[in-house]
PDB file of C-alpha atoms in Angstrom:
ATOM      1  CA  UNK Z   1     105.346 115.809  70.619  1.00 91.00           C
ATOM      2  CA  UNK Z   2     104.760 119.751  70.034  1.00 97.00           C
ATOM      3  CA  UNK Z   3     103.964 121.377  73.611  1.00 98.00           C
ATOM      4  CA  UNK Z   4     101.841 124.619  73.311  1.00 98.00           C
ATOM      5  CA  UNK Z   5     103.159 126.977  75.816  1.00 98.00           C
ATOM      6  CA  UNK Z   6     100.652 129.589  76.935  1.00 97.00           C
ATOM      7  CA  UNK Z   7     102.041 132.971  78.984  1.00 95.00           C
ATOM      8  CA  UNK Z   8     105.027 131.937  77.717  1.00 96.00           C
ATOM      9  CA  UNK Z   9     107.027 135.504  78.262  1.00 94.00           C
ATOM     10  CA  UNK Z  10     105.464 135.540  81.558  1.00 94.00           C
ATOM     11  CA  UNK Z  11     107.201 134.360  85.271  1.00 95.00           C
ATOM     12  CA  UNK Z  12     106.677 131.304  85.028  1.00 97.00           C
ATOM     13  CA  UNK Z  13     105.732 130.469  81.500  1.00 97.00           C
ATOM     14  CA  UNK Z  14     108.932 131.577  80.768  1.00 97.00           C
ATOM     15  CA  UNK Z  15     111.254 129.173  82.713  1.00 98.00           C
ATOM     16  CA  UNK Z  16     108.684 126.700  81.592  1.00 98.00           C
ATOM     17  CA  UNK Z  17     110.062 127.228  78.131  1.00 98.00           C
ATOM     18  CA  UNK Z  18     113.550 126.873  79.291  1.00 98.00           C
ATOM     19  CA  UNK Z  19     112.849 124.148  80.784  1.00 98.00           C
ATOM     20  CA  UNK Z  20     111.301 122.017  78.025  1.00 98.00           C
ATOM     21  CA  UNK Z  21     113.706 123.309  75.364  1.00 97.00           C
ATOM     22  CA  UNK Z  22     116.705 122.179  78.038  1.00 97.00           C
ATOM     23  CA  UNK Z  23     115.686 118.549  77.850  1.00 96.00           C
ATOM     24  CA  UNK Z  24     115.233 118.639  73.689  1.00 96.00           C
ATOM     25  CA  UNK Z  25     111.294 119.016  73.224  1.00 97.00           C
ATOM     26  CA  UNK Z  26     109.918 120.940  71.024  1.00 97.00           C
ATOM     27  CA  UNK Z  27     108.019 123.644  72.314  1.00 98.00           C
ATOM     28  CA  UNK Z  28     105.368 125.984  70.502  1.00 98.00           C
ATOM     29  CA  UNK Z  29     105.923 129.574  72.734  1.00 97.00           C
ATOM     30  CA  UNK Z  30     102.667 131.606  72.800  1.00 97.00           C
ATOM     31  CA  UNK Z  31     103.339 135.262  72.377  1.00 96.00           C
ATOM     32  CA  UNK Z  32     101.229 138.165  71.157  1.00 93.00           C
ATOM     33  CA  UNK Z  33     104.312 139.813  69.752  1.00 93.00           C
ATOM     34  CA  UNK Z  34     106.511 137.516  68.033  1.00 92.00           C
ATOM     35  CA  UNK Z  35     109.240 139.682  66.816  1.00 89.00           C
ATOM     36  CA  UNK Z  36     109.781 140.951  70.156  1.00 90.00           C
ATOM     37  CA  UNK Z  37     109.889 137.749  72.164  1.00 90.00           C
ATOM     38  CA  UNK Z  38     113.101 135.898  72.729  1.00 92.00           C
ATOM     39  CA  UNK Z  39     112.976 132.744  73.503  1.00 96.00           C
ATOM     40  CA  UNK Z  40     115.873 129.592  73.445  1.00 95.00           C
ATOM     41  CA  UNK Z  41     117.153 128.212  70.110  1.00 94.00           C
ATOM     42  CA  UNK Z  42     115.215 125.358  68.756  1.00 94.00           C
ATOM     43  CA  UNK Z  43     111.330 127.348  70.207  1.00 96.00           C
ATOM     44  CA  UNK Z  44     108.595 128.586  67.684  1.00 96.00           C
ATOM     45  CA  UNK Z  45     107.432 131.539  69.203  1.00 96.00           C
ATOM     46  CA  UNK Z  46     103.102 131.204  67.672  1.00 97.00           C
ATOM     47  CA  UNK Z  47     101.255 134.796  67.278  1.00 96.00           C
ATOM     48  CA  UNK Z  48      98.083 134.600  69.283  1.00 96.00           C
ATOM     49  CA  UNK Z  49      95.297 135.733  72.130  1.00 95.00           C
ATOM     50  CA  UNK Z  50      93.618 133.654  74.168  1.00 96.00           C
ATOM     51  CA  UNK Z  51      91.327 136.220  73.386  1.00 96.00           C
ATOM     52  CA  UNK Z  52      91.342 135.934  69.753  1.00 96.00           C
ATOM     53  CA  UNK Z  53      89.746 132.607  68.534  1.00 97.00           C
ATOM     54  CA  UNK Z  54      90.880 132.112  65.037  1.00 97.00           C
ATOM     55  CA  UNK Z  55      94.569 132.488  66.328  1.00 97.00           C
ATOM     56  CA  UNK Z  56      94.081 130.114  69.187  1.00 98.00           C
ATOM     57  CA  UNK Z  57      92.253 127.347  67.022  1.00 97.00           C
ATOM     58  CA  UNK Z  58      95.465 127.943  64.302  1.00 97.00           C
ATOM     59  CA  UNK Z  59      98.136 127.375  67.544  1.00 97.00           C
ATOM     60  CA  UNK Z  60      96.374 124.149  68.561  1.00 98.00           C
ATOM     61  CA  UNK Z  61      96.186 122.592  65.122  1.00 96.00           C
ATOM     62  CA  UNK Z  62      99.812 122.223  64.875  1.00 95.00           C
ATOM     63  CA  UNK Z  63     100.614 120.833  68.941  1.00 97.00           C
ATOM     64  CA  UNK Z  64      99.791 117.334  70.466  1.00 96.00           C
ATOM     65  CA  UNK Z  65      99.749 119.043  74.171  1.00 98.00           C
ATOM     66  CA  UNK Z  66      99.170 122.197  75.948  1.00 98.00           C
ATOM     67  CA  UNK Z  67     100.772 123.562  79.295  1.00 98.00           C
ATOM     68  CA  UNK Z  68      97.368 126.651  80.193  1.00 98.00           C
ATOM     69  CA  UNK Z  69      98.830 129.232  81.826  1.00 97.00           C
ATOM     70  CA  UNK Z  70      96.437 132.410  81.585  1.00 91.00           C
ATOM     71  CA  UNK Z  71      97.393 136.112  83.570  1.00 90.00           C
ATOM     72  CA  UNK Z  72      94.854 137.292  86.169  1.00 92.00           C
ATOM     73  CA  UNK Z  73      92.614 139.338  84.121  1.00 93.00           C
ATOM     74  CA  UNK Z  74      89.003 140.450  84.312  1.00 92.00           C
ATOM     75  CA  UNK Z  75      88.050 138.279  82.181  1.00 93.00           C
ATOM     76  CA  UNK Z  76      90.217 134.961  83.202  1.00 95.00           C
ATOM     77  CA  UNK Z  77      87.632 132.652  83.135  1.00 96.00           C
ATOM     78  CA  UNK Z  78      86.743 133.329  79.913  1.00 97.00           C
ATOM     79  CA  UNK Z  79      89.998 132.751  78.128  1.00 96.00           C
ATOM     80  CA  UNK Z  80      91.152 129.201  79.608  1.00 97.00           C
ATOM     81  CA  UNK Z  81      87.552 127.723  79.504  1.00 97.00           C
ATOM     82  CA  UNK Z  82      87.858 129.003  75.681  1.00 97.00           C
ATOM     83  CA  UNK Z  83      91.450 127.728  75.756  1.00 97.00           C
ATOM     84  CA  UNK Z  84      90.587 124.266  76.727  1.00 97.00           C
ATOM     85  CA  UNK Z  85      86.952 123.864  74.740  1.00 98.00           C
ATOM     86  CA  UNK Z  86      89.193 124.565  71.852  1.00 98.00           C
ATOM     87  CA  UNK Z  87      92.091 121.978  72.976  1.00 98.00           C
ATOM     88  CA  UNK Z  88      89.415 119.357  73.132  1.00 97.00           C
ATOM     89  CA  UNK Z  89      87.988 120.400  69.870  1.00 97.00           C
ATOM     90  CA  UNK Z  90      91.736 120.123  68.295  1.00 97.00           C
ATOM     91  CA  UNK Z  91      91.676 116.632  70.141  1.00 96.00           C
ATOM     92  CA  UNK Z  92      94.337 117.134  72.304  1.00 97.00           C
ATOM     93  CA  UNK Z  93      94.794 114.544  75.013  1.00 96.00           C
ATOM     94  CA  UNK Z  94      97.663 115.645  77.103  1.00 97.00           C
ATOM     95  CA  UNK Z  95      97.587 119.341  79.359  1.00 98.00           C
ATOM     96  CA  UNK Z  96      98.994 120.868  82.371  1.00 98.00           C
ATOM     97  CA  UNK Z  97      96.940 123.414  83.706  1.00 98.00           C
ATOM     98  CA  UNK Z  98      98.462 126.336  86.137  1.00 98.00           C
ATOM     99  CA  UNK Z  99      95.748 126.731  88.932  1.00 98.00           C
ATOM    100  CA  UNK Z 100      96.451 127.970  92.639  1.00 98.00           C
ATOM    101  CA  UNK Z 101      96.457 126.142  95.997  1.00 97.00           C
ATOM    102  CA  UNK Z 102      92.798 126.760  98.070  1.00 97.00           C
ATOM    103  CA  UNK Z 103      90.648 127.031  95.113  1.00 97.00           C
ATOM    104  CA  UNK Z 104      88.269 125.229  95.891  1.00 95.00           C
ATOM    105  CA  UNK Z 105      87.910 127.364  99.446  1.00 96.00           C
ATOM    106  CA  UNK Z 106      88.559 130.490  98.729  1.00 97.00           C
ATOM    107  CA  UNK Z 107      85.239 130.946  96.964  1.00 96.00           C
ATOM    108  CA  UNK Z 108      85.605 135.193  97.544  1.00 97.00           C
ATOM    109  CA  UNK Z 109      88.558 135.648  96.547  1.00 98.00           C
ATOM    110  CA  UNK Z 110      88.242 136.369  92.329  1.00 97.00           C
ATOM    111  CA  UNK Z 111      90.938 134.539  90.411  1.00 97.00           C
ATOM    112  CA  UNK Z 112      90.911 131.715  92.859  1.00 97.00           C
ATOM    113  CA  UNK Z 113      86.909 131.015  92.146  1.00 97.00           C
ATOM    114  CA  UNK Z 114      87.929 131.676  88.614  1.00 97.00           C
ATOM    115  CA  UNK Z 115      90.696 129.260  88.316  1.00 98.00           C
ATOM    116  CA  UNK Z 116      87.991 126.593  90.202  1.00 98.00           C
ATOM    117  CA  UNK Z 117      85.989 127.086  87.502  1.00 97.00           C
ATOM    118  CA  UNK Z 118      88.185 125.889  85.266  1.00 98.00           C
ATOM    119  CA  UNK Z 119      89.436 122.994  87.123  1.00 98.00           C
ATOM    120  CA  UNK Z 120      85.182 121.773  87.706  1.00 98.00           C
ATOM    121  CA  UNK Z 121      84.807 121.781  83.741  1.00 97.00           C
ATOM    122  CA  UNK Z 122      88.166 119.725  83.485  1.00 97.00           C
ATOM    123  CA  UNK Z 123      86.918 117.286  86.445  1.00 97.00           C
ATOM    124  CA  UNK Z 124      83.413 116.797  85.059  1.00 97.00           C
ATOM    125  CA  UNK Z 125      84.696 116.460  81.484  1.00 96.00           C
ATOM    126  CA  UNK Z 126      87.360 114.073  82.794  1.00 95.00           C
ATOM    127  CA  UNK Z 127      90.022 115.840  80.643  1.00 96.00           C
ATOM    128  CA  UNK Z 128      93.210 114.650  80.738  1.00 96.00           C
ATOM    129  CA  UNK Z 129      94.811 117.029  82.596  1.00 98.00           C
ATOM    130  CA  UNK Z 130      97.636 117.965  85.275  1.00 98.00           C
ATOM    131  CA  UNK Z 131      96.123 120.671  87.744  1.00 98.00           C
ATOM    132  CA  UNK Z 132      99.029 122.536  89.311  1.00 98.00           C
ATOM    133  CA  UNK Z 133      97.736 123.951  92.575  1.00 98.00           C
ATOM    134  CA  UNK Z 134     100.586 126.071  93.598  1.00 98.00           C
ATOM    135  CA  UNK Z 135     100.839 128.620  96.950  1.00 98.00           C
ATOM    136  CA  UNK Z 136     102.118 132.479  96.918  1.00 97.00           C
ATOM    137  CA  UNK Z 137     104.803 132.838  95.215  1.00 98.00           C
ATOM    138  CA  UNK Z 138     107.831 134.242  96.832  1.00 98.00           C
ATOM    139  CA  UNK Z 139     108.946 136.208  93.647  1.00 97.00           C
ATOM    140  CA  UNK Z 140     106.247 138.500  94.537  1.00 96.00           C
ATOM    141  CA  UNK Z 141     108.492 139.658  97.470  1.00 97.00           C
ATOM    142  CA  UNK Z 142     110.899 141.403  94.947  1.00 96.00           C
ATOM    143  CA  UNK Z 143     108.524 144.056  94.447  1.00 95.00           C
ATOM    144  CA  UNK Z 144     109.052 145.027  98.181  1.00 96.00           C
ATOM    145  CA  UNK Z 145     112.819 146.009  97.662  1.00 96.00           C
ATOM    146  CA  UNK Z 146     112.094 149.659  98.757  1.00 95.00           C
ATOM    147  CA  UNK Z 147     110.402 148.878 101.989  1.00 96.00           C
ATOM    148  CA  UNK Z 148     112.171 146.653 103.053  1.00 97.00           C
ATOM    149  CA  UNK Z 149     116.169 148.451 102.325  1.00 95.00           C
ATOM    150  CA  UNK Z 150     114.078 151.398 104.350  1.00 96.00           C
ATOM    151  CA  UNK Z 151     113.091 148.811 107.062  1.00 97.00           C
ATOM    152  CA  UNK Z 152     109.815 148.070 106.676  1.00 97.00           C
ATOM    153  CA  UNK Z 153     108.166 144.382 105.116  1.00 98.00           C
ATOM    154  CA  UNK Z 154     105.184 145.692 103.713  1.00 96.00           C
ATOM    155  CA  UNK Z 155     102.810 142.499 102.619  1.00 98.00           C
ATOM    156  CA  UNK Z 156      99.927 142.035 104.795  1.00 98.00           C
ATOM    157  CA  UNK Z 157     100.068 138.626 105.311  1.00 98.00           C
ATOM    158  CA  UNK Z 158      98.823 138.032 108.224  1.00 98.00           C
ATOM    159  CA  UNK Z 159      99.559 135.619 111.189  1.00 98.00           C
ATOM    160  CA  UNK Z 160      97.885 132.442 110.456  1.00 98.00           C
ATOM    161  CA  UNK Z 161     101.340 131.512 107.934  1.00 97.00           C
ATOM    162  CA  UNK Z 162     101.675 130.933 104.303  1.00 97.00           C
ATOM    163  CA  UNK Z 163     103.547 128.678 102.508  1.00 97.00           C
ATOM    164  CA  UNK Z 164     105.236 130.028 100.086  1.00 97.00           C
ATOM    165  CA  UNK Z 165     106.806 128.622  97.017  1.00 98.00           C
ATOM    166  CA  UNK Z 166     109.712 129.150  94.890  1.00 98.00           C
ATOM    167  CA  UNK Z 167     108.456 129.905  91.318  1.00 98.00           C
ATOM    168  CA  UNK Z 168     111.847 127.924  89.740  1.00 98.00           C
ATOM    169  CA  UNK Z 169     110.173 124.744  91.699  1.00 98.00           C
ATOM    170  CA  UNK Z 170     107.015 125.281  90.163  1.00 98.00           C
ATOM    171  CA  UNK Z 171     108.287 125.170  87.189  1.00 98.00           C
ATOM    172  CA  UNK Z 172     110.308 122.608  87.435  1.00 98.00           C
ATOM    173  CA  UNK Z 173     107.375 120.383  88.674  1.00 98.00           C
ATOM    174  CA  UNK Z 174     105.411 121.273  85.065  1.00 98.00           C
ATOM    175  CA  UNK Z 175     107.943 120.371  82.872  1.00 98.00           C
ATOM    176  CA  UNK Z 176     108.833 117.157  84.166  1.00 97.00           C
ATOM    177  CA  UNK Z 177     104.839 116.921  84.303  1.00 97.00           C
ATOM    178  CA  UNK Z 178     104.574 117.913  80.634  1.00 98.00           C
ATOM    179  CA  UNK Z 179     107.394 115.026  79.840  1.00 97.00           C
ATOM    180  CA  UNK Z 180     105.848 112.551  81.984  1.00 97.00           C
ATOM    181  CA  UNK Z 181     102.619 112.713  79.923  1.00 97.00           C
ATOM    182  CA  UNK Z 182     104.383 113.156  76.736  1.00 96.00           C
ATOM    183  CA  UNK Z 183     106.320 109.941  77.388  1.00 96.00           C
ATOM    184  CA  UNK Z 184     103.249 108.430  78.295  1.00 97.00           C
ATOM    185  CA  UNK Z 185     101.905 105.662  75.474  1.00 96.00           C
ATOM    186  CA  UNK Z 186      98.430 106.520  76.115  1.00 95.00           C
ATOM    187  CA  UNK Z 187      96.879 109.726  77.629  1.00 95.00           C
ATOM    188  CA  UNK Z 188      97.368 109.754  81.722  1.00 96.00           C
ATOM    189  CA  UNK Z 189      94.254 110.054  83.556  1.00 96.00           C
ATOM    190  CA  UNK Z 190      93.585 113.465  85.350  1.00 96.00           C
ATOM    191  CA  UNK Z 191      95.836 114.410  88.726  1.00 96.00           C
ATOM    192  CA  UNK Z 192      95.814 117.135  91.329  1.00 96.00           C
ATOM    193  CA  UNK Z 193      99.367 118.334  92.430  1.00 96.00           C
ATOM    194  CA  UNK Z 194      99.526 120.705  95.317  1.00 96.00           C
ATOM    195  CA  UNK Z 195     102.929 123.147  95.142  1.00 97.00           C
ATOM    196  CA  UNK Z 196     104.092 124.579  98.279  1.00 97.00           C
ATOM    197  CA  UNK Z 197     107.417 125.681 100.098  1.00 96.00           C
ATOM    198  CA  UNK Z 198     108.691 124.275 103.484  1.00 95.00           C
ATOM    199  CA  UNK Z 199     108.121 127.223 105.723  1.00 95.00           C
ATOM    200  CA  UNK Z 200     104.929 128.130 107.612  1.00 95.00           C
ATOM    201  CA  UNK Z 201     105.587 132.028 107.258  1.00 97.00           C
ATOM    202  CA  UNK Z 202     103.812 135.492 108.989  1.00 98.00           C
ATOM    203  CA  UNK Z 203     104.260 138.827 108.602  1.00 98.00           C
ATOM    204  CA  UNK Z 204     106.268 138.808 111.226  1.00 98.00           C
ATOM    205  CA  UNK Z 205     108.296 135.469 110.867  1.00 98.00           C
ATOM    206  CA  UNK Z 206     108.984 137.535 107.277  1.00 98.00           C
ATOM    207  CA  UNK Z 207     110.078 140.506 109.140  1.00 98.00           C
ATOM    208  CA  UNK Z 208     112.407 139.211 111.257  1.00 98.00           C
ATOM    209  CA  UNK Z 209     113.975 136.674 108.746  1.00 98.00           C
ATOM    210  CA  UNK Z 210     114.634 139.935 106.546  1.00 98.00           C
ATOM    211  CA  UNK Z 211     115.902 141.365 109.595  1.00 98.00           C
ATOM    212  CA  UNK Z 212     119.025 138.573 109.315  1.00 97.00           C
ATOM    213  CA  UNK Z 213     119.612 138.812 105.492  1.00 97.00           C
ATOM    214  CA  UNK Z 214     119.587 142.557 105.536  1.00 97.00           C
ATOM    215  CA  UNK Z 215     121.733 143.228 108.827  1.00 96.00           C
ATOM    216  CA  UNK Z 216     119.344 145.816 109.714  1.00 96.00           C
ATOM    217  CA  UNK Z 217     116.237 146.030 111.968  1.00 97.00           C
ATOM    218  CA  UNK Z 218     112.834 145.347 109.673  1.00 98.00           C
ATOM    219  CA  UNK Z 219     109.744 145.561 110.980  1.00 98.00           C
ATOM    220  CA  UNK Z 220     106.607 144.313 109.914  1.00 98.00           C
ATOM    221  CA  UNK Z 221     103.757 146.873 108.408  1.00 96.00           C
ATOM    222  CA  UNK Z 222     100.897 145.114 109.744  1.00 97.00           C
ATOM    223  CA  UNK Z 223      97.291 143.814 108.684  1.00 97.00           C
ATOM    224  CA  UNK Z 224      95.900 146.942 107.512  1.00 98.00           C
ATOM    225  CA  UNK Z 225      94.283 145.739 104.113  1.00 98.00           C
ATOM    226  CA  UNK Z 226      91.798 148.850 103.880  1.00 98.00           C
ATOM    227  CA  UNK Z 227      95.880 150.680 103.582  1.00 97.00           C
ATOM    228  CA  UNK Z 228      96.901 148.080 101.146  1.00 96.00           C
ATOM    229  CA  UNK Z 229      93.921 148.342  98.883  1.00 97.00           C
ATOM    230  CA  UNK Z 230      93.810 151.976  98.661  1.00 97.00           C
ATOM    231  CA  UNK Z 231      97.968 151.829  97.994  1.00 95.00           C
ATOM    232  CA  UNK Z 232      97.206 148.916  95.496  1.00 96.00           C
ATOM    233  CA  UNK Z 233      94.818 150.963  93.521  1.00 97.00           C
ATOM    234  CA  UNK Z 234      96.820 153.564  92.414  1.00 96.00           C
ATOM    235  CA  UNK Z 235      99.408 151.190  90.475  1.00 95.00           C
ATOM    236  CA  UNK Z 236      96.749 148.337  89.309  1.00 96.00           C
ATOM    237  CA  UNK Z 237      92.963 148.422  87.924  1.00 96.00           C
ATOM    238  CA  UNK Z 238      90.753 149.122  91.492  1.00 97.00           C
ATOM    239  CA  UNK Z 239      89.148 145.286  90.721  1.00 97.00           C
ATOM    240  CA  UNK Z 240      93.187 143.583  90.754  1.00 97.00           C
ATOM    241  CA  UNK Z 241      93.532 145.806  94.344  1.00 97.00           C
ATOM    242  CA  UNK Z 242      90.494 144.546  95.551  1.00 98.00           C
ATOM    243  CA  UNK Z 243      91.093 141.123  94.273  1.00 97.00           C
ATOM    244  CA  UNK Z 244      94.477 141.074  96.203  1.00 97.00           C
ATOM    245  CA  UNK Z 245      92.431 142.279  99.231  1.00 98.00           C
ATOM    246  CA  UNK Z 246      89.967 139.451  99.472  1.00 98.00           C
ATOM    247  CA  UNK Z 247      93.157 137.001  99.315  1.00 98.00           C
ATOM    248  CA  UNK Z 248      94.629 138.679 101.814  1.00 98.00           C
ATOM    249  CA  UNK Z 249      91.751 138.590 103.962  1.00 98.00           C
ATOM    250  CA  UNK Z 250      91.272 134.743 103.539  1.00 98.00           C
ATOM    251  CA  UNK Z 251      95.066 134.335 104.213  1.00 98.00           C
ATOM    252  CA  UNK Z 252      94.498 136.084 107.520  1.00 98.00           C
ATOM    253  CA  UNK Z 253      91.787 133.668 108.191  1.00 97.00           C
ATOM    254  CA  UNK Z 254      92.984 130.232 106.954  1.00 97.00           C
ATOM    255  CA  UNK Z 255      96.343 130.648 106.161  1.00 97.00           C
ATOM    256  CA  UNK Z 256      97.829 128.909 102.827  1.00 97.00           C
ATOM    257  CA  UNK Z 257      99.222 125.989 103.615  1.00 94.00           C
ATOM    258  CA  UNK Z 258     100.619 122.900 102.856  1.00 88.00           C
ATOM    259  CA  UNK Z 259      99.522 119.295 103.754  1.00 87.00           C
ATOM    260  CA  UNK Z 260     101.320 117.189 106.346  1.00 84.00           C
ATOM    261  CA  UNK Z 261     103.389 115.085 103.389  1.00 86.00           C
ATOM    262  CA  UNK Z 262     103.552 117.343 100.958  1.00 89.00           C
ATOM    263  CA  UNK Z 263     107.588 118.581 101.534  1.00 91.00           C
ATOM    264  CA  UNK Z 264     107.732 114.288 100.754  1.00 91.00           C
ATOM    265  CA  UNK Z 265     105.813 114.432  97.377  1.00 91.00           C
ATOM    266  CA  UNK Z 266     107.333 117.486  96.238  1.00 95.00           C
ATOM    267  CA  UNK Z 267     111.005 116.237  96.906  1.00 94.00           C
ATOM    268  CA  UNK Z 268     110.122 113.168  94.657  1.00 94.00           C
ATOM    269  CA  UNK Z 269     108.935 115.529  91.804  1.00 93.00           C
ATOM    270  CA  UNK Z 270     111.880 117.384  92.029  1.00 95.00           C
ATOM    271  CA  UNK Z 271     114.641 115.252  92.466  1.00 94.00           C
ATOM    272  CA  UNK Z 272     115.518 117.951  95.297  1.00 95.00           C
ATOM    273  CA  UNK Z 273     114.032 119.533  98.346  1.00 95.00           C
ATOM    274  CA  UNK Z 274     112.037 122.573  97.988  1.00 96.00           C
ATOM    275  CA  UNK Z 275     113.400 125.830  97.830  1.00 97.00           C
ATOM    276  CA  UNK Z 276     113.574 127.410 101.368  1.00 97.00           C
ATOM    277  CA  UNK Z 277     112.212 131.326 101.697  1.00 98.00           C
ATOM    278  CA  UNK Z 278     115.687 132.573 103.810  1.00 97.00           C
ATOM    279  CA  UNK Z 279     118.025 130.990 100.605  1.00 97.00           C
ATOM    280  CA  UNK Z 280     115.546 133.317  97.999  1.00 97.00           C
ATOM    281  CA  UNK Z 281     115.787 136.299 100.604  1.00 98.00           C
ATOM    282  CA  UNK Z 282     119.286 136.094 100.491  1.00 97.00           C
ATOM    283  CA  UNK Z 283     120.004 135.415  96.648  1.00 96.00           C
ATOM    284  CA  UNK Z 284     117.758 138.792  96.432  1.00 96.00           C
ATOM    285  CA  UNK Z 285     119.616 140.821  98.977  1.00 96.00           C
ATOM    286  CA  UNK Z 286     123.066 139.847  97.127  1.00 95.00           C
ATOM    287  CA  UNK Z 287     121.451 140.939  93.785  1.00 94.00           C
ATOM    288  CA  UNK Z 288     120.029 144.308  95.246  1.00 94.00           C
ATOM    289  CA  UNK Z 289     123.784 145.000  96.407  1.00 88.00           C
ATOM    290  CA  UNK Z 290     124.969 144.540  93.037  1.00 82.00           C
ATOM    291  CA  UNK Z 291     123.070 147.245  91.570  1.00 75.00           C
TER     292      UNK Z 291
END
């Protein structure tokens, strides 16, 4: 089967790709910039927009499945309900879609609502469909290189805990979803899989496990989100800051966390346990020396 691959240059889309091409299917990469995409041997890299409707309907005709994976934009919502009306119009039977773990909760928080959205049209349709609900991501953590080789963790994440996940694992978990409903004779009814890592972690669990990867003292920032969303705003559209803030909040709150079995479920998706926060602190730290 032909697997549509949306945000394919993206974080995740990306290893997504990889993966697929890795075990010999043939993937469809969806790029707006085809000549300047580089993908594995053996991938079409597909010119389109989730934006652009003609190019979208022309990707779908030629794939039997569909992994959505859509940025958070301002206009989100739009784009993967468009995505999907026009999957179902191309009759396509099989799709993974990327959501995010406490969407259906955190109703104030933007791109979580947004990604709910999506997943009530795919529950009342009764699309065949693999929701992905995965936690933070601890890639996001690289951005805070500079604080933290000056001492400081500087994510406001409060001290309720978070979960966070390893994007390699979530990755790993859609592709062998994509291959288990590709190997499936007939299309697989519709699933929710929650993604998170084994650690319950604050801000100042975070701190202080930097603190032993480092060497060096680190000390946690602090809750301050008014700080964070004025800081935020000067590097990202003032409605992505704000965004980020009303996550933040809600992880102050409630948390983001896993279920009781869910290390069990995850370790029988992956074939492995999931990746631990301390072994991706410390495969950063040895790659920030090597600079």
């Amino acid at each position: 089967m032909n697997i549509l691959v949306t945000g394919s240059t993206g974080t995740i889309g990306s290893l997504v790709v990889q993966g697929l091409a890795a075990q010999g299917a043939s993937v469809h990469a969806l790029t707006r910039n085809p000549d300047k995409a580089s993908f594995p041997a053996g991938v079409t890299a597909v010119k389109g927009d989730m934006t652009d409707i003609p190019s979208m309907r022309a990707a779908l005709k030629q794939v039997d499945m569909l992994f959505l994976l859509n940025a958070v934009v301002a206009d989100e919502v739009t784009q993967a309900i468009g995505t999907l009306s026009l999957a179902r119009e191309a009759g396509i039977e099989r799709i993974v879609y990327l959501s995010v773990l406490n969407s259906d909760t955190y109703t104030d928080v933007p791109h979580f609502t947004g990604k709910y959205t999506v997943e009530r049209m795919i529950e009342q349709l009764d699309l065949p469909v693999t929701v992905l609900r995965p936690s933070y991501f601890m890639q996001n953590d690289a951005r805070l290189r500079d604080g933290l080789l000056q001492g400081r963790y500087g994510m406001p994440v409060g001290d309720v805990g978070i979960s966070m996940v390893d994007v390699r694992d979530i990755a790993e978990i859609a592709v062998a979803a994509l291959l288990r409903r590709a190997n499936a004779p007939t299309p697989l009814p519709r699933e929710v899989i929650e993604i998170v890592g084994p650690d319950v972690l604050t801000g100042d669990a975070l701190a202080t496990l930097w603190s032993g990867v480092l060497g060096k003292p680190i000390t946690y920032a602090g809750n301050d989100l008014a700080a964070f969303e004025g800081f935020m705003a000067g590097i990202m559209p003032s409605w992505s800051a704000y965004d980020l803030r009303l996550m933040l909040a809600r992880f102050h709150v409630d948390g983001m966390l896993g279920k009781p079995l869910a290390m069990k479920t995850l370790a029988g998706l992956l074939g492995h346990p999931p990746r631990r926060y301390r072994d991706f602190a410390a495969e950063l730290a040895l790659a920030w020396q090597a600079d």
